[in-house]
Coordinates of C-alpha atoms and ligand atoms in Angstrom, one line a residue:
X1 CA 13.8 -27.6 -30.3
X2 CA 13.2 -23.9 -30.1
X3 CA 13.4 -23.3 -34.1
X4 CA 10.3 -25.0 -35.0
X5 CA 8.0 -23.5 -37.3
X6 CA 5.1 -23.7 -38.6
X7 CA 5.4 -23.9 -42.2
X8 CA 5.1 -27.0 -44.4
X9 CA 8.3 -26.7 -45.8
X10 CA 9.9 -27.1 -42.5
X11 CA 7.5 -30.1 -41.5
X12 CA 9.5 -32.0 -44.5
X13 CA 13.0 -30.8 -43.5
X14 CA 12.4 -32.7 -40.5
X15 CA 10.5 -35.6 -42.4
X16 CA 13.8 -35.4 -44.5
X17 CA 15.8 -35.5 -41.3
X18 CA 13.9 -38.2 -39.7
X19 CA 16.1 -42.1 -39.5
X20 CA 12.5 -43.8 -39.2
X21 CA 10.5 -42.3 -42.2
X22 CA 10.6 -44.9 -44.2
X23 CA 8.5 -46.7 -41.6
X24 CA 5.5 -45.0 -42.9
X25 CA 5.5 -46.7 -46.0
X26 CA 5.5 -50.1 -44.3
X27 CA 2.3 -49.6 -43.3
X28 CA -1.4 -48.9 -45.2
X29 CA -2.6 -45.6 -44.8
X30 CA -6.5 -45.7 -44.5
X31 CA -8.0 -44.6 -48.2
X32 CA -11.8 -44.4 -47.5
X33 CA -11.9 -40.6 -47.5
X34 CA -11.8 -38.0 -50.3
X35 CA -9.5 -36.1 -49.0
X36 CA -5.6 -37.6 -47.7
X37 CA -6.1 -39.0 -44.1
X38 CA -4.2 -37.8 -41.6
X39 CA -4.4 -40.7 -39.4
X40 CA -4.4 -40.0 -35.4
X41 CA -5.8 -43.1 -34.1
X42 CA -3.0 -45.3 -33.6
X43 CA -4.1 -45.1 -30.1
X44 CA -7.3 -46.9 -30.4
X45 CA -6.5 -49.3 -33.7
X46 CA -3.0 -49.1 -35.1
X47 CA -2.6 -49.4 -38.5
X48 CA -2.0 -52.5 -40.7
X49 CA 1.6 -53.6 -41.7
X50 CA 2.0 -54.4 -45.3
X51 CA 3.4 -57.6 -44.5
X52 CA 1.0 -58.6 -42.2
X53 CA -0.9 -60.1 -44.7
X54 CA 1.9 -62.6 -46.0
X55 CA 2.4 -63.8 -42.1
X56 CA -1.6 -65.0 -42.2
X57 CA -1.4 -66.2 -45.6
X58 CA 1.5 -68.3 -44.2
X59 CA -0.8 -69.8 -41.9
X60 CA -3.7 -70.1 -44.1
X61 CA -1.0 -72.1 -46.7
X62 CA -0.2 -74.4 -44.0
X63 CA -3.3 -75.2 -42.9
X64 CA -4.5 -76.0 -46.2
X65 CA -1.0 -78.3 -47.1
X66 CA -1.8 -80.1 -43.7
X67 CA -4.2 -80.3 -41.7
X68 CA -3.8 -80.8 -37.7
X69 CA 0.2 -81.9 -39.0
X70 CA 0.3 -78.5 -38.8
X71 CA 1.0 -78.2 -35.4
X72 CA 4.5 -79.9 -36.0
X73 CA 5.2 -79.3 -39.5
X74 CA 4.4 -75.5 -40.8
X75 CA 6.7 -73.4 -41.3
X76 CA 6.5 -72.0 -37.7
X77 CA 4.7 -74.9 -36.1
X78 CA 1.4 -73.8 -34.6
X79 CA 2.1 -76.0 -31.0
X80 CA 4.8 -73.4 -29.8
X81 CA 3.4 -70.7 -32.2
X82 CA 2.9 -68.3 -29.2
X83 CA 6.8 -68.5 -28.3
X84 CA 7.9 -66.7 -31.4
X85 CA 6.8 -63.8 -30.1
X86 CA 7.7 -63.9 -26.6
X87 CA 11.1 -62.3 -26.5
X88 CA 10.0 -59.6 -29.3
X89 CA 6.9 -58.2 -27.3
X90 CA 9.1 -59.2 -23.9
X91 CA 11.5 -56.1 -25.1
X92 CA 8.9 -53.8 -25.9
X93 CA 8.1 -53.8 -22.0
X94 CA 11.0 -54.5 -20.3
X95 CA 10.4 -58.3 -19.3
X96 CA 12.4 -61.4 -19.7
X97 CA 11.1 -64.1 -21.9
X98 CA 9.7 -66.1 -18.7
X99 CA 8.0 -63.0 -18.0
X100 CA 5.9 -62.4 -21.0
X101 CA 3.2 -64.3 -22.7
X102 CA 1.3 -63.3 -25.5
X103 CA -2.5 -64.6 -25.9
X104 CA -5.9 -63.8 -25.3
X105 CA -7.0 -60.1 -25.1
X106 CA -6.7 -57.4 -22.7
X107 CA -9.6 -58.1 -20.5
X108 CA -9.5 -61.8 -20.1
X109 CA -5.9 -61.7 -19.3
X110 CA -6.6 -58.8 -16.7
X111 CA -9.3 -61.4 -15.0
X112 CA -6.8 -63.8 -14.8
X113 CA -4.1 -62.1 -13.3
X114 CA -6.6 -60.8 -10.9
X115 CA -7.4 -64.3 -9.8
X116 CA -3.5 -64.9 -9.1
X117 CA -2.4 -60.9 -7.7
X118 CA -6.2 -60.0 -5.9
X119 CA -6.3 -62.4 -3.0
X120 CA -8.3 -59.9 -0.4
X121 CA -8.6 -61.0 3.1
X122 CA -11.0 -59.3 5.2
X123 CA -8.7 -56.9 6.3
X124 CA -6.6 -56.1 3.5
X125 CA -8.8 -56.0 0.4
X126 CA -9.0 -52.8 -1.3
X127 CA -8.3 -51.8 -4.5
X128 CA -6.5 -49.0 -5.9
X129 CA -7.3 -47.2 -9.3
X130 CA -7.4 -43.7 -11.1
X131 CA -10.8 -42.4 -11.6
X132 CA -12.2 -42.5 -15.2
X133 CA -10.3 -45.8 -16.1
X134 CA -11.4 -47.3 -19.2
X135 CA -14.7 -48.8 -18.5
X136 CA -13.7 -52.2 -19.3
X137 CA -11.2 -52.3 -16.4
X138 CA -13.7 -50.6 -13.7
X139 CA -16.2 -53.2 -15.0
X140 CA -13.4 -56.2 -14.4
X141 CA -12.5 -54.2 -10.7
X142 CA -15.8 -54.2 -9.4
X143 CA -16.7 -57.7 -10.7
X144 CA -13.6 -58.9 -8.7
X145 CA -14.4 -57.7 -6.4
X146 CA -17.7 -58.9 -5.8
X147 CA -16.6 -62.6 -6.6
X148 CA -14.5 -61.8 -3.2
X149 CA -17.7 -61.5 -1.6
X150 CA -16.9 -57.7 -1.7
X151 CA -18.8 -54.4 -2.0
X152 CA -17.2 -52.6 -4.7
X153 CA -18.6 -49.1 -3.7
X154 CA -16.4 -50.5 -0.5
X155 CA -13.6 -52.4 -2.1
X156 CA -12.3 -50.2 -5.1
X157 CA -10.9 -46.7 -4.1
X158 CA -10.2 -44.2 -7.2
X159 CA -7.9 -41.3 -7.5
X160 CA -9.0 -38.9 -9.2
X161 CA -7.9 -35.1 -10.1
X162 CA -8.6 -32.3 -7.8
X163 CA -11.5 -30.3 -8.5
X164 CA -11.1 -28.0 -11.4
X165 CA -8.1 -30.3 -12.7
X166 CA -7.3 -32.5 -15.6
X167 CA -4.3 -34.8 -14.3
X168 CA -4.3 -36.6 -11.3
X169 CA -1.4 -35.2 -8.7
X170 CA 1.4 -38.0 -8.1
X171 CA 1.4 -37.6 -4.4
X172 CA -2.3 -37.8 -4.4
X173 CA -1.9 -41.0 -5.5
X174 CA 0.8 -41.9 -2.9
X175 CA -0.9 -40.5 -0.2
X176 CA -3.8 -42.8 -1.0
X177 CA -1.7 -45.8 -1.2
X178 CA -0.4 -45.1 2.3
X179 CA -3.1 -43.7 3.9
X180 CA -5.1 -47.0 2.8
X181 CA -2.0 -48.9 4.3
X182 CA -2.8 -52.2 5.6
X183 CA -6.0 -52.3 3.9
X184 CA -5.0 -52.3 0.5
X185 CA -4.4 -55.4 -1.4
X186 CA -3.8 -54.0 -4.8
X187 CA -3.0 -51.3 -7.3
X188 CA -4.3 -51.5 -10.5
X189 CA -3.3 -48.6 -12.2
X190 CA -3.4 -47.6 -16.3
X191 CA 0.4 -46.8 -17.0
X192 CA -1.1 -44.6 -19.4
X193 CA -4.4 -43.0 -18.9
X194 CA -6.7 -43.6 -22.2
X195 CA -8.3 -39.9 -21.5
X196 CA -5.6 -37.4 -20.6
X197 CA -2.6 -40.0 -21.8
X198 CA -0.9 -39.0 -18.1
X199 CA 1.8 -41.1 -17.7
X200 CA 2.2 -42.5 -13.9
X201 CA 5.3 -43.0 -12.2
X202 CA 5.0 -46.7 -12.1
X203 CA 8.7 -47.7 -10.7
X204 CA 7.8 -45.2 -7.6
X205 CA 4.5 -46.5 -7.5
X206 CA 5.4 -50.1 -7.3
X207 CA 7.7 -49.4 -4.8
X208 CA 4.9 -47.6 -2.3
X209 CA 2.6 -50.3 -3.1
X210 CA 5.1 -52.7 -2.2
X211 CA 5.8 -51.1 0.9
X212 CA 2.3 -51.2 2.3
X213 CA 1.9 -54.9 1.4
X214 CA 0.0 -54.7 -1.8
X215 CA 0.9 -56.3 -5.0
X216 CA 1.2 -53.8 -7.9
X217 CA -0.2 -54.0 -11.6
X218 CA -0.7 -52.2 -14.5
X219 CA -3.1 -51.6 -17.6
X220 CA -0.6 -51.2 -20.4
X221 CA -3.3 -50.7 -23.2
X222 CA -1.8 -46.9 -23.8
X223 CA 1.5 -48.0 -22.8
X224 CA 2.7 -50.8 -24.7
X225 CA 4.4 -49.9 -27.7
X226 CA 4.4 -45.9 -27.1
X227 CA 6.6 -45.3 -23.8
X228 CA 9.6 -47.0 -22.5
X229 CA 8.8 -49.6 -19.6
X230 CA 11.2 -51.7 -17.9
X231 CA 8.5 -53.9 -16.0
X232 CA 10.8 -56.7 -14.6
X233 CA 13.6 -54.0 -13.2
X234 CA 10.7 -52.0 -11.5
X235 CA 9.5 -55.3 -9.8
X236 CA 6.2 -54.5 -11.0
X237 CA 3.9 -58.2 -10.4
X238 CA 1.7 -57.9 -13.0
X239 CA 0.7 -56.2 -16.2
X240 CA -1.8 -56.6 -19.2
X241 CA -1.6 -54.6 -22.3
X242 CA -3.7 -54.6 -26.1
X243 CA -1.8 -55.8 -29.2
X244 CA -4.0 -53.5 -31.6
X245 CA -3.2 -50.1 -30.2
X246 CA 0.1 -48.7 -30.6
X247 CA 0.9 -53.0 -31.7
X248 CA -1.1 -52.7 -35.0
X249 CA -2.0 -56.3 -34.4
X250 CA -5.5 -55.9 -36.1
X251 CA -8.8 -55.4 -34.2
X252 CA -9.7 -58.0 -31.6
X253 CA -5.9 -59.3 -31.9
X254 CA -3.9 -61.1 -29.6
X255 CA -3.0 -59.1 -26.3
X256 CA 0.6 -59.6 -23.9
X257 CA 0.8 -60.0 -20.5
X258 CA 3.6 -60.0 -17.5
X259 CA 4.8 -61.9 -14.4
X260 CA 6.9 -60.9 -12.7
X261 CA 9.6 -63.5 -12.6
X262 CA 9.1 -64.0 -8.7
X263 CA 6.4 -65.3 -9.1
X264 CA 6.4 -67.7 -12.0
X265 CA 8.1 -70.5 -10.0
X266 CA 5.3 -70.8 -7.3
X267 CA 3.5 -73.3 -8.3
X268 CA 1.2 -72.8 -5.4
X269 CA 0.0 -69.7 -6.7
X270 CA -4.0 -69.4 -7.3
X271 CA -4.5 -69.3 -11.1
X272 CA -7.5 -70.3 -13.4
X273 CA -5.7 -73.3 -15.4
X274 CA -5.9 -74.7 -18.7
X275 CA -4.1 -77.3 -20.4
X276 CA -2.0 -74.5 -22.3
X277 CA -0.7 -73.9 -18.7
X278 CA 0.5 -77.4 -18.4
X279 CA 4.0 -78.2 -18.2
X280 CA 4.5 -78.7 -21.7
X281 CA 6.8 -82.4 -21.5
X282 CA 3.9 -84.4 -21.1
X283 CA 1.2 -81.8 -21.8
X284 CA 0.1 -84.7 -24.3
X285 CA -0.3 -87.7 -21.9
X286 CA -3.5 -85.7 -21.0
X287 CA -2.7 -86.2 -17.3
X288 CA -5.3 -85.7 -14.9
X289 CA -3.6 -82.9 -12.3
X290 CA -2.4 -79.6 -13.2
X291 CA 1.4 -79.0 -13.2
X292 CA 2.1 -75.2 -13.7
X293 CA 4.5 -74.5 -16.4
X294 CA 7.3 -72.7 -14.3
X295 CA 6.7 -69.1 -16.4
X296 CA 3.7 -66.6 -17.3
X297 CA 2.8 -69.4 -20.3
X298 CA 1.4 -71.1 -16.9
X299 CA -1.4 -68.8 -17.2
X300 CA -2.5 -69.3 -20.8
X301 CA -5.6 -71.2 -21.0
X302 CA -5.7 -72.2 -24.6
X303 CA -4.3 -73.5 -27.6
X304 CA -2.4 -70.4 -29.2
X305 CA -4.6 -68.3 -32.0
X306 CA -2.4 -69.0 -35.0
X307 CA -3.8 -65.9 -36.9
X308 CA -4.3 -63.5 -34.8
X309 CA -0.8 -64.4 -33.3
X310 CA 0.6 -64.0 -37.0
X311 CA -0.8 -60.6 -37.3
X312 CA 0.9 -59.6 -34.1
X313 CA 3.8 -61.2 -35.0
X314 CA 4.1 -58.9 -38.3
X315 CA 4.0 -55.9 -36.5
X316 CA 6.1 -57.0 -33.8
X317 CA 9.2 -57.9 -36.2
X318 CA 8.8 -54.3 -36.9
X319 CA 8.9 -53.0 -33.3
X320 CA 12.5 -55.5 -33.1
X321 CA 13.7 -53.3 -36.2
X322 CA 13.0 -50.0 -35.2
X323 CA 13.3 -50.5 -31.3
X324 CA 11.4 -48.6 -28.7
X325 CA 14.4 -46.3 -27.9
X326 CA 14.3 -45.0 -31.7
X327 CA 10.5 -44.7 -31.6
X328 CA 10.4 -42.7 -28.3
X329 CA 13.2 -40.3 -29.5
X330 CA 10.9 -39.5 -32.6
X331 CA 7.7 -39.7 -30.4
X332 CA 9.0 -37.2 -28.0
X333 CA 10.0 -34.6 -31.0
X334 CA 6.8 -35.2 -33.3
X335 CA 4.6 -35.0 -30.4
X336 CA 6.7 -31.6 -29.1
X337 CA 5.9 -30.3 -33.0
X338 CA 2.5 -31.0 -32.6
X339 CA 2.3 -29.2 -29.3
X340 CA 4.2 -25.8 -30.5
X341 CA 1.8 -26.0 -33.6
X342 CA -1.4 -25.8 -31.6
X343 CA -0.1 -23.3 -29.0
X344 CA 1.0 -21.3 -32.3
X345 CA -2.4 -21.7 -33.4
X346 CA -4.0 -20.4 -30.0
X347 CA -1.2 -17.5 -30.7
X348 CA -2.4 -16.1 -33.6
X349 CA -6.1 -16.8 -32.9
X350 CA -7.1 -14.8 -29.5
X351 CA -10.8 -15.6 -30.1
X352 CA -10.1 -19.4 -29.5
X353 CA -8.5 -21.7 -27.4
X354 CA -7.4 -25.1 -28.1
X355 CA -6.0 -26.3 -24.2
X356 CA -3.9 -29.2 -24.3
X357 CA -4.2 -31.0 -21.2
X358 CA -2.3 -34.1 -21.3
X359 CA 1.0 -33.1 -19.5
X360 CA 3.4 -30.9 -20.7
X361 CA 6.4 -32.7 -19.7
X362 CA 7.3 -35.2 -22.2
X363 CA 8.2 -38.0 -19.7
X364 CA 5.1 -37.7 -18.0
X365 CA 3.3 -38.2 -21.6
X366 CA 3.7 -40.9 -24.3
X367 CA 2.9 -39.7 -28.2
X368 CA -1.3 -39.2 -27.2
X369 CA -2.7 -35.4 -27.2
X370 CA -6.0 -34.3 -25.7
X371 CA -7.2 -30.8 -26.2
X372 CA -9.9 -29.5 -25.0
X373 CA -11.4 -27.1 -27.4
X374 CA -12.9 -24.5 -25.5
X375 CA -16.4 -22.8 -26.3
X376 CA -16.1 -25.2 -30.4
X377 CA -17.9 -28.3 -29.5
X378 CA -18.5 -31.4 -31.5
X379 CA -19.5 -29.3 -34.9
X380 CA -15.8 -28.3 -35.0
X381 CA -14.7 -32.1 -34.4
X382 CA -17.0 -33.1 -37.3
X383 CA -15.6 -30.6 -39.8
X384 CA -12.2 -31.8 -39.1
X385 CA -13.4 -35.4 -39.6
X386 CA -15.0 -34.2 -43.2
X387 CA -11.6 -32.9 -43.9
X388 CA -10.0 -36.0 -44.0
X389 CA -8.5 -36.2 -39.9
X390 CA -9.4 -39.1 -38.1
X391 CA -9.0 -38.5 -34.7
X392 CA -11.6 -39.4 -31.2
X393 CA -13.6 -37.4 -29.7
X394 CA -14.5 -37.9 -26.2
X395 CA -17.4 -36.8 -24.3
X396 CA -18.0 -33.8 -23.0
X397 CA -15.3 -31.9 -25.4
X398 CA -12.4 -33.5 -25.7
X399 CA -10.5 -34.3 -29.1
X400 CA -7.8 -37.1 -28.5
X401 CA -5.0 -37.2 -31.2
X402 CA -2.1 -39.7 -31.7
X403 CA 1.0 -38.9 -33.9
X404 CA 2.4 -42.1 -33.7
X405 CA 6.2 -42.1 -34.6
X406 CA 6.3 -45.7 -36.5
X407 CA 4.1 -44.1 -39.2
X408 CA 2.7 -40.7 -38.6
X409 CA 5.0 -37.8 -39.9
X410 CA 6.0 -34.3 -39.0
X411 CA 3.5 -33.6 -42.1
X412 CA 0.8 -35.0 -40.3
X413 CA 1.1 -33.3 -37.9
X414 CA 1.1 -29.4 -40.0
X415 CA -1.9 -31.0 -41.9
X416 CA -3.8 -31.6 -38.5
X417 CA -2.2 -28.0 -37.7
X418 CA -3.6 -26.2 -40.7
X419 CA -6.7 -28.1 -41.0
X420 CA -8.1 -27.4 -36.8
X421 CA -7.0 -23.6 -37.9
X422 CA -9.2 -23.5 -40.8
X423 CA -12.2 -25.2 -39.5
X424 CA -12.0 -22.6 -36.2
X425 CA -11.9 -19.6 -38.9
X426 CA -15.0 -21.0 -41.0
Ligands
PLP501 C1 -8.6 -50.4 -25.2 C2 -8.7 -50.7 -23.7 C3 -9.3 -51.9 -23.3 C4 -10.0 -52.8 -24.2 O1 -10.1 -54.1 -23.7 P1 -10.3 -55.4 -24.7 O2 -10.3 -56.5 -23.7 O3 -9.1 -55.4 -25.6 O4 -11.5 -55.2 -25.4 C5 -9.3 -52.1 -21.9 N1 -8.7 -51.2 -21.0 C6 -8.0 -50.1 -21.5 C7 -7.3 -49.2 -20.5 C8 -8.0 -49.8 -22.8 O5 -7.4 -48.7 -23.2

């Protein structure tokens, strides 16, 4: 839009305008401060639905009226609890209900599609990921690599920027991926990077992968729930995602996963099993071998976590309402008013600048920000926080900020505007 200003008034026209606003007020906007929040941290715990209290109390009532019967008789019996949410969360990624499980949290379920999709040989066994992935998934690389009797320093090969760059080049990443060639065994890439919120090409990458021999997977922690993914049509094999980022599921709360239907039916396939896993007929007669449910549940270990499944499932009925199609169309114009509101404020103030370095293109970014505030420091990040915003810093100077379109509003996003401006001027 090339009419957008900065003026509160025009913030609520398009508030006014906006077919998803009343979204915001199905959710609880964090009250702890003196001064109104302005929320931006959707990104690392989405906020709590107003209903997702009723869905645990559901399950808490149950309980209590019966005990183990539970499992049968509650309202949404807790033996296939974990399938009410299958085709909901399977939507939000682009999978088909064979395809997508929901259990267990990001990390665990990122082990144990390792075990199935890292199968190194001693010639093809290296790993591809960006440089700077979140912690937690270097840590699970390298340890994965070392249960492979691997090296990591060796085994795991990162992409990174070039040198006085923020975002990592797309054809650096492909010329990795064929340069390592016959080598490589997998790709394990975040869809989303946490830091700069770059968005990777993941169809095209797939497809390289794939053409090398490698099987292709993705961290969908920054994904799920903020961009469009169609992870069954891009043939990705595997991907692993949070359910209390952009999924408000509550902290700690169950996390999806994907198979790619291709694989589901071998049964042969290397996999850590549990009895969850079992085929579910005569899951019961407590038989002795292992016989693969023929979908992604194969791969649950456990009994499904009835409460922290209710929680996601509260925010996911949401997700069905509004639909990710709706939600990007907002995220791409409330993240686009952010954006002209902080180069407006590097306009006006040409003692400052406030550089924004996650992409400019807005299908190369979900709704995530990170500015750089150059020559400000933490001092300005805390004064910001005093005044009510609550967004992340990162280390060495990087504020992260997250208007997300299910609850965050073009308002928010002057506040945060008027509020950086302010604290620059003081
Ligand atoms: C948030 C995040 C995690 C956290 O993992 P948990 O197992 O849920 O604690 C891991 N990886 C990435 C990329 C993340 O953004």
């Amino acid at each position: 839009m090339k009419n957008w200003k900065n003026t509160l008034e025009f913030a609520k026209e398009i508030d006014n305008k906006d077919p998803l606003k009343h979204y915001k007020d199905k959710f609880f906007m964090p009250s702890f401060h003196k001064e109104k929040v302005t929320y931006f941290t959707g990104n690392s715990l989405g906020l709590q639905p107003k209903s997702t209290k009723s869905f645990i109390d559901q399950e808490l009532n149950d309980w209590a009226k019966w005990g183990v019967e539970g499992h049968f008789h509650a309202e949404r019996p807790w033996m296939p609890y974990h399938e009410f949410l299958t085709e909901k969360a399977a939507k939000i990624v682009g999978g088909k209900n064979n395809e997508v499980v929901v259990t267990h949290s990001l990390t665990t379920n990122l082990h144990l599609l390792m075990v199935s999709f890292y199968r190194p040989s001693k010639k093809r066994y290296k790993i591809l990921c960006e440089k700077k992935a979140f912690p937690s998934d270097q840590y699970a690389l390298q340890s994965q690599a070392k249960f492979h009797g691997f090296d990591p320093k060796e085994a795991i090969v990162e992409v990174g920027p070039r040198e006085g760059e923020y975002l990592i080049r797309e054809e650096d990443v492909f010329n990795k991926i064929n340069e390592l060639g016959d080598s490589l065994a997998m790709i394990m890439i975040g869809g989303v990077n946490y830091f700069t919120g770059q968005v990777f090409p993941m169809k095209e990458i797939t497809k390289a992968g794939h053409s090398v021999g490698a099987t292709v997977g993705f961290d969908l922690a920054h994904g799920a729930g903020n961009i469009p993914v169609s992870l069954h049509e891009w043939n990705v094999d595997f991907a692993a995602w949070c359910g209390y980022k952009y999924l408000n599921s509550g902290p700690g709360g169950s996390s999806g996963y994907f198979i790619h239907e291709k694989h589901v039916t071998n049964k042969d396939l290397i996999r850590f099993a549990g009895w969850w896993g079992h085929d579910k007929n005569d899951r019961f007669l407590m038989p002795d071998q292992f016989n693969p449910i023929e979908s992604a549940e194969a791969w649950q270990l456990s009994n499904a976590p009835v409460l922290s499944q209710a929680a996601h499932l509260a925010s996911l009925e949401i997700f069905d309402q509004v639909g990710m199609e709706a939600l990007r169309e907002k995220s791409i114009q409330l993240t686009g008013y952010q954006e002209f509101i902080i180069n407006d404020i590097n306009e006006r103030n040409p003692h400052i600048k406030l550089e924004i370095i996650t992409p400019k293109d807005p299908n190369k970014r979900g709704c995530q920000l990170s500015i750089v505030a150059h020559g400000q420091g933490k001092a300005m990040f805390e004064k910001i926080s005093n005044k009510g915003v609550v967004a992340d810093w990162r280390e060495p100077n990087v504020i992260r900020i997250a208007p997300v379109p299910l609850y965050n509003s073009f308002e928010d996003a002057y506040n945060f505007g008027k509020i950086i401006e302010a604290c620059i001027n003081e």
